[in-house]
CSV table of C-alpha atoms in Angstrom, one decimal:
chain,number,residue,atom,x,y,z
A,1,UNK,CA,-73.9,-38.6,244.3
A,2,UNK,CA,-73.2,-39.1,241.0
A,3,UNK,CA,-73.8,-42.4,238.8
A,4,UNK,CA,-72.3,-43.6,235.2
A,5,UNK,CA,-73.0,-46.8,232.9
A,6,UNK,CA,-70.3,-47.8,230.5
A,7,UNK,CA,-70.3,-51.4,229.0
A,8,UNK,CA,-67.0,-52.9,229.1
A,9,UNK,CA,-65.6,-56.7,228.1
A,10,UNK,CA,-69.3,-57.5,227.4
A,11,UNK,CA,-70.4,-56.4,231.3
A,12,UNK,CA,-72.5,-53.3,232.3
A,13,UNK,CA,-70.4,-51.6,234.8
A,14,UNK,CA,-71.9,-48.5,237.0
A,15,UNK,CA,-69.4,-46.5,238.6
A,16,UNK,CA,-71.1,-44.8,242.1
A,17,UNK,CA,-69.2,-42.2,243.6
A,18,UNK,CA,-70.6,-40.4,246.4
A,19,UNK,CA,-73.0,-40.7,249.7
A,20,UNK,CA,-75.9,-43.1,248.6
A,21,UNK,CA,-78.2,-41.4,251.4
A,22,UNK,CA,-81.6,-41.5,251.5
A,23,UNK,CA,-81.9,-38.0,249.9
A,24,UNK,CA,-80.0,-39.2,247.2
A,25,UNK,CA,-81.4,-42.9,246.2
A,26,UNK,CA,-84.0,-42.0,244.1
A,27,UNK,CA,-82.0,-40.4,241.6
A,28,UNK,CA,-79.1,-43.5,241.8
A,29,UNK,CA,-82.3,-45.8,241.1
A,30,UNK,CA,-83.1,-44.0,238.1
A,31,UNK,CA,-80.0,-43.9,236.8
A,32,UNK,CA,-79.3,-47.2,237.8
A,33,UNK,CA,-82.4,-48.5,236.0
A,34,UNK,CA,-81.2,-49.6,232.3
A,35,UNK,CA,-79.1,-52.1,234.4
A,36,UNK,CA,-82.3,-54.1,235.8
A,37,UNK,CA,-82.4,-54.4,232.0
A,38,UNK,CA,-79.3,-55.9,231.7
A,39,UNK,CA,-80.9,-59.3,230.5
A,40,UNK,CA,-78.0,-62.1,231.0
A,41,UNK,CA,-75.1,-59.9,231.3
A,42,UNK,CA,-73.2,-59.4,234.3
A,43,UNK,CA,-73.6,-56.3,236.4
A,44,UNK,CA,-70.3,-54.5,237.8
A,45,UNK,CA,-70.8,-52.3,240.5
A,46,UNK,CA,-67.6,-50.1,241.1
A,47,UNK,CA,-67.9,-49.0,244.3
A,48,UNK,CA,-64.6,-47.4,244.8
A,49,UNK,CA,-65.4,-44.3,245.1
A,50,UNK,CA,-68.4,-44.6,247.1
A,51,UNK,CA,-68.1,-43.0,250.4
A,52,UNK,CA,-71.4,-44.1,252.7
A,53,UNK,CA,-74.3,-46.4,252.1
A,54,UNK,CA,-77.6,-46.3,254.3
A,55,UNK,CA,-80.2,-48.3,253.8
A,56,UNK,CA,-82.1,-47.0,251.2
A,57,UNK,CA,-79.3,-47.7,249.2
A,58,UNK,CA,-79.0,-51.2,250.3
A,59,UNK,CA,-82.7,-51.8,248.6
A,60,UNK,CA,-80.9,-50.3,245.7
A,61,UNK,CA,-78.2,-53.0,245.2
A,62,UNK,CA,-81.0,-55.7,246.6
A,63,UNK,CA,-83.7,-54.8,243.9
A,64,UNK,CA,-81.1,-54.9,241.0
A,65,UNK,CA,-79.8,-58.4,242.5
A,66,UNK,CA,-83.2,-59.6,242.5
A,67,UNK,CA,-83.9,-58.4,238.6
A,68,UNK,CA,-79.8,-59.6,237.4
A,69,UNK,CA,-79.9,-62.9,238.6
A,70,UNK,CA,-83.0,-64.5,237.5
A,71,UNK,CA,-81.9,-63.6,233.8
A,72,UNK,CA,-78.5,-65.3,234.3
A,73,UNK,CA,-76.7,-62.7,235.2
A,74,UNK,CA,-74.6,-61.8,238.3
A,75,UNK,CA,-73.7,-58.4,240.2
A,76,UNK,CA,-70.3,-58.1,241.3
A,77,UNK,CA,-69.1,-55.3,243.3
A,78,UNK,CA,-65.7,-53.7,243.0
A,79,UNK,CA,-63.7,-51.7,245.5
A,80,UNK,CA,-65.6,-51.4,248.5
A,81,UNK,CA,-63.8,-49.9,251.4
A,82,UNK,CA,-64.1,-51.6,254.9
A,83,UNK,CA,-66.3,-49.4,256.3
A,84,UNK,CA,-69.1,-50.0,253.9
A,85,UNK,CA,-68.3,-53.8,253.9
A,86,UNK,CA,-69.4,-53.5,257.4
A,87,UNK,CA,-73.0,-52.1,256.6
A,88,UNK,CA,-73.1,-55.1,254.3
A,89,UNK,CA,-72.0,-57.3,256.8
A,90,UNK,CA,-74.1,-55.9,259.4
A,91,UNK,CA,-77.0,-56.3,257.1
A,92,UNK,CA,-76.1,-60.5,256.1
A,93,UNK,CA,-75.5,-58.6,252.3
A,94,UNK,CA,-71.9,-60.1,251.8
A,95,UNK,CA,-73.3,-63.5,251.6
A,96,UNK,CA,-75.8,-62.2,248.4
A,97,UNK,CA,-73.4,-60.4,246.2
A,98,UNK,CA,-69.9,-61.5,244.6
A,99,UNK,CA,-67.3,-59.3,245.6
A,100,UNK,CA,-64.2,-59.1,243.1
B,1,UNK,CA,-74.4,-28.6,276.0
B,2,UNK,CA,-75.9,-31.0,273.7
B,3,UNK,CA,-76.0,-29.7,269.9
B,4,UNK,CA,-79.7,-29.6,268.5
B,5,UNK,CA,-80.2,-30.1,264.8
B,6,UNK,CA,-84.2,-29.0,263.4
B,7,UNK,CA,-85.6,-31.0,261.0
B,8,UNK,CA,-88.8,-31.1,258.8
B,9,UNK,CA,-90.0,-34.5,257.7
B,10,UNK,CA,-88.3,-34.3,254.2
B,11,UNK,CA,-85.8,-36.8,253.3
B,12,UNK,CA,-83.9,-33.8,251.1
B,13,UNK,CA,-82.8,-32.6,254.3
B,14,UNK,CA,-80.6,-35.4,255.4
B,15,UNK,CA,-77.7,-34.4,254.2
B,16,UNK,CA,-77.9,-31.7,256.6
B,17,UNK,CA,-77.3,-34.5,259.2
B,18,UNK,CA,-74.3,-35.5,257.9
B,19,UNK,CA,-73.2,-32.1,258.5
B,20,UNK,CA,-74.1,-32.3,262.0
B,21,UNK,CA,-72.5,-35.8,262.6
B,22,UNK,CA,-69.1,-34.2,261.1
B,23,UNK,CA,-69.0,-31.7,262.9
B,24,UNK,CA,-70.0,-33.7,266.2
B,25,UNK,CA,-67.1,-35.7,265.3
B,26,UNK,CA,-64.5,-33.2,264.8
B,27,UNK,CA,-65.4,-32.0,268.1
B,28,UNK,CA,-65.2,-35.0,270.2
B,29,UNK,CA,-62.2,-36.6,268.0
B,30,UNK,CA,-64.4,-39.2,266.8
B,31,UNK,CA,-62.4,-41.2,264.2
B,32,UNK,CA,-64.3,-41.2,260.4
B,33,UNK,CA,-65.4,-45.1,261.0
B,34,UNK,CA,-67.1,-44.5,264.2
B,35,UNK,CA,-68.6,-41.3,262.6
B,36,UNK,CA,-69.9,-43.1,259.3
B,37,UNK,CA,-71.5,-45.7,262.0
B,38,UNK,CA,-73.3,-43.1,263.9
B,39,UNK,CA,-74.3,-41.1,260.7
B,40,UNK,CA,-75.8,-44.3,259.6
B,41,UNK,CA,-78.0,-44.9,262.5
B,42,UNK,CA,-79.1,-41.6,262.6
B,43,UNK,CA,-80.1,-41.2,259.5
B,44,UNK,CA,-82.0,-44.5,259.5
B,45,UNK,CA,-83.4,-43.2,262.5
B,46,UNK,CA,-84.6,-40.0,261.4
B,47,UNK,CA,-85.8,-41.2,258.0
B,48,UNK,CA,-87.6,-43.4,259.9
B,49,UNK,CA,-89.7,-40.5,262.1
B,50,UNK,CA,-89.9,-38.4,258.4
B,51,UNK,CA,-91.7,-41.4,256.8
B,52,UNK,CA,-94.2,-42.4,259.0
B,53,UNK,CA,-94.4,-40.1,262.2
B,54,UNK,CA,-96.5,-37.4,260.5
B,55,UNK,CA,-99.7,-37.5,257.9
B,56,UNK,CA,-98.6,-37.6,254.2
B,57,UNK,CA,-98.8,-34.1,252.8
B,58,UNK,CA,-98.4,-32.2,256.7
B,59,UNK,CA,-95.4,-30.3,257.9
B,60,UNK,CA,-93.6,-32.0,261.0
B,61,UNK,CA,-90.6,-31.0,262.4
B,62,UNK,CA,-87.3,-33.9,264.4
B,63,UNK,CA,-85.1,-33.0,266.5
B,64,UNK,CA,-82.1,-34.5,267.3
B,65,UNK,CA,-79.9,-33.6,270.4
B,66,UNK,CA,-76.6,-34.5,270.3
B,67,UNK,CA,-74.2,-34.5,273.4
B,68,UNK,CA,-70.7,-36.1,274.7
B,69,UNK,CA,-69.6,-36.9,278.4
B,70,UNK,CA,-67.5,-39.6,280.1
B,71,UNK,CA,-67.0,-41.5,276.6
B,72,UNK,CA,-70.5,-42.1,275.8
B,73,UNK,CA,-72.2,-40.0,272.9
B,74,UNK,CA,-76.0,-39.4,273.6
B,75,UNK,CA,-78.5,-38.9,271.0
B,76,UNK,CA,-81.9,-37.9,271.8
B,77,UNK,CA,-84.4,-37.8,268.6
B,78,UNK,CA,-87.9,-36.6,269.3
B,79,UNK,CA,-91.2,-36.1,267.5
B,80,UNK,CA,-94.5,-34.8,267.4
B,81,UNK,CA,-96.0,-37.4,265.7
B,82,UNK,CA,-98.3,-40.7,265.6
B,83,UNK,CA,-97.0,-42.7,268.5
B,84,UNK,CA,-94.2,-45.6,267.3
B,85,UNK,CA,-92.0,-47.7,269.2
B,86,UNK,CA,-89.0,-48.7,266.8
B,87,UNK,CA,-87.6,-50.7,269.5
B,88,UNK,CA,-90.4,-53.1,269.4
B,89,UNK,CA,-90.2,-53.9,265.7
B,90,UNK,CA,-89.0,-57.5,264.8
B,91,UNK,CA,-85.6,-58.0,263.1
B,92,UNK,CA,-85.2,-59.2,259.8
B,93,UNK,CA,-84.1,-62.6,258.7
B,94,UNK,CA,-80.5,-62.1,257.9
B,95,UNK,CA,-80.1,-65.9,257.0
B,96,UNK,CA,-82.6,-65.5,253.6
B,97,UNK,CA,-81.2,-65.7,250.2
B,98,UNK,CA,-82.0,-62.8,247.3
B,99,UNK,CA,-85.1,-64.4,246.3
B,100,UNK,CA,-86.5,-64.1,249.8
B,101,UNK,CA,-85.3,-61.3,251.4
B,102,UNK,CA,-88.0,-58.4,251.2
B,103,UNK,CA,-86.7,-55.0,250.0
B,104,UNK,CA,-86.5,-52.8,253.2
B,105,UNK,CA,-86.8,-53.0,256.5
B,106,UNK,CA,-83.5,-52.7,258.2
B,107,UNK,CA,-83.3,-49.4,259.1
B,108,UNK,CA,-84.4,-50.0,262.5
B,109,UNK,CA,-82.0,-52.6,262.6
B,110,UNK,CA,-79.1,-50.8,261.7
B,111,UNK,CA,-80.3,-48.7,264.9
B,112,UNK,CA,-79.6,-51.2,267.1
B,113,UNK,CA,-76.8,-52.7,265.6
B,114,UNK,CA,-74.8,-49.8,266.0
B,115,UNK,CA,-75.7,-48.0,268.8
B,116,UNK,CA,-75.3,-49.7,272.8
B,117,UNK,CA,-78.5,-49.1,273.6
B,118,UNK,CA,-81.9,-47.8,272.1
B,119,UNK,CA,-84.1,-46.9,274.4
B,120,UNK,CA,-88.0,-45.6,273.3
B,121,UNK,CA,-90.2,-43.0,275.3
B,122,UNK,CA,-93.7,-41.6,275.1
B,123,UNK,CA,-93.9,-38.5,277.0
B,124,UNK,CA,-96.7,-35.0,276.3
B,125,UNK,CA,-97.7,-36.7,273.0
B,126,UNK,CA,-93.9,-37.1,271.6
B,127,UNK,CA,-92.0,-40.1,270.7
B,128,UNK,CA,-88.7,-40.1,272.4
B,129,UNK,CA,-85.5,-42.2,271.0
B,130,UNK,CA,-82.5,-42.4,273.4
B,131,UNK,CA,-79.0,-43.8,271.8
B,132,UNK,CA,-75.9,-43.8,273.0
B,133,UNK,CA,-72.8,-45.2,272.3
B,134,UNK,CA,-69.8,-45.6,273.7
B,135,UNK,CA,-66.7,-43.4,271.9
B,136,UNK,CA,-64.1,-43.7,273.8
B,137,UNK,CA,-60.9,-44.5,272.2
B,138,UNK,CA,-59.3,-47.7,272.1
């Protein structure tokens, strides 16, 4: 799994590309950290590239919802493929993030 | 035959079931959805037992038996540990917006989303979790 931050057009955008696993989320939380940070910007999630999703994962993308969007901001998330749009549908998450 | 995968309760292991699942798949022609489905419920299964089935700090081993006949997969996952019925824990509240909706707690309920049936044993001091799902093609 491998995780990097770039801020582009004024928006924080993390590119995951991998399998967010349960072995592997604790490293993607650190690295995704500066971004609960983000205070008022929006969050970019580019998610093309990302190749499975379990739940420990989900309580990634969950936690960082819950510290974006009281500061203003919003989390969008970018190039999905179907079959992790089902987890997220499975799990009632496609109604809590913006998908672009 | 069923395939048998050993492992410890550490969640660094995991990607060892992914390994298993693929090659599971390859052998049954499982397409890459249905295989990303079942790797999910599998993991969220196992994680499950490597959390909570044995003492923090002590060395407990899961197996997981996999097998394929007449277009149902069957996974048996089995434990050593402190008795736990996943089947009987409540599902979350899909409907609740980000503010509400507690970190964790659907692993369990990815379980039994994907799989046709979940169905919870305990037999000689082991906890036993029968899945099986249908994979016959379409």
């Amino acid at each position: 799994m491998n995780t990097t931050i770039k801020e582009q057009n004024g928006e924080l955008v993390a590119t995951l590309e991998g399998r967010l696993d349960t072995a592997a989320a604790p490293q993607t939380e650190k690295d995704l950290a500066p971004l609960m940070a983000a205070a008022g910007k929006n969050v970019v999630l580019d998610c093309t590239k990302l190749e499975y999703i379990s739940s420990s994962g989900l309580r990634i993308f969950l936690a960082l919802l819950k510290a974006v969007k009281p500061a203003g901001g919003h989390v969008f998330i970018e190039g999905m493929s179907d079959d992790i749009r089902s987890v997220f549908a499975m799990t009632g998450f496609t109604q809590l993030f913006e998908f672009r | 035959m069923a395939d048998l995968l050993v492992l410890h309760n550490d969640v660094q292991e995991i990607p060892q079931l992914a390994d298993f699942i693929d090659s599971f798949a390859t052998q049954h022609s499982i397409p890459p959805a249905l295989s990303m489905s079942l790797n999910l419920a599998l993991e969220e299964a196992v994680v499950n037992v490597m959390n909570y089935a044995y003492p923090a700090g002590t060395v407990g081993e899961v197996h997981l038996s996999a097998e394929a006949a007449d277009g149902t997969a069957t996974f048996v996952l089995t434990d050593s540990g402190t008795p736990f019925d996943p089947t009987a824990t409540p599902p979350p509240d899909l409907t609740l917006g980000a503010d509400d909706r507690p970190i964790g707690g659907l692993g369990i309920f990815l379980v039994g989303q994907i799989m046709d049936t979940v169905a919870y044993q305990r037999q000689d001091d082991k906890n036993i979790l029968t899945m099986t799902k249908n994979i016959k093609q379409i």
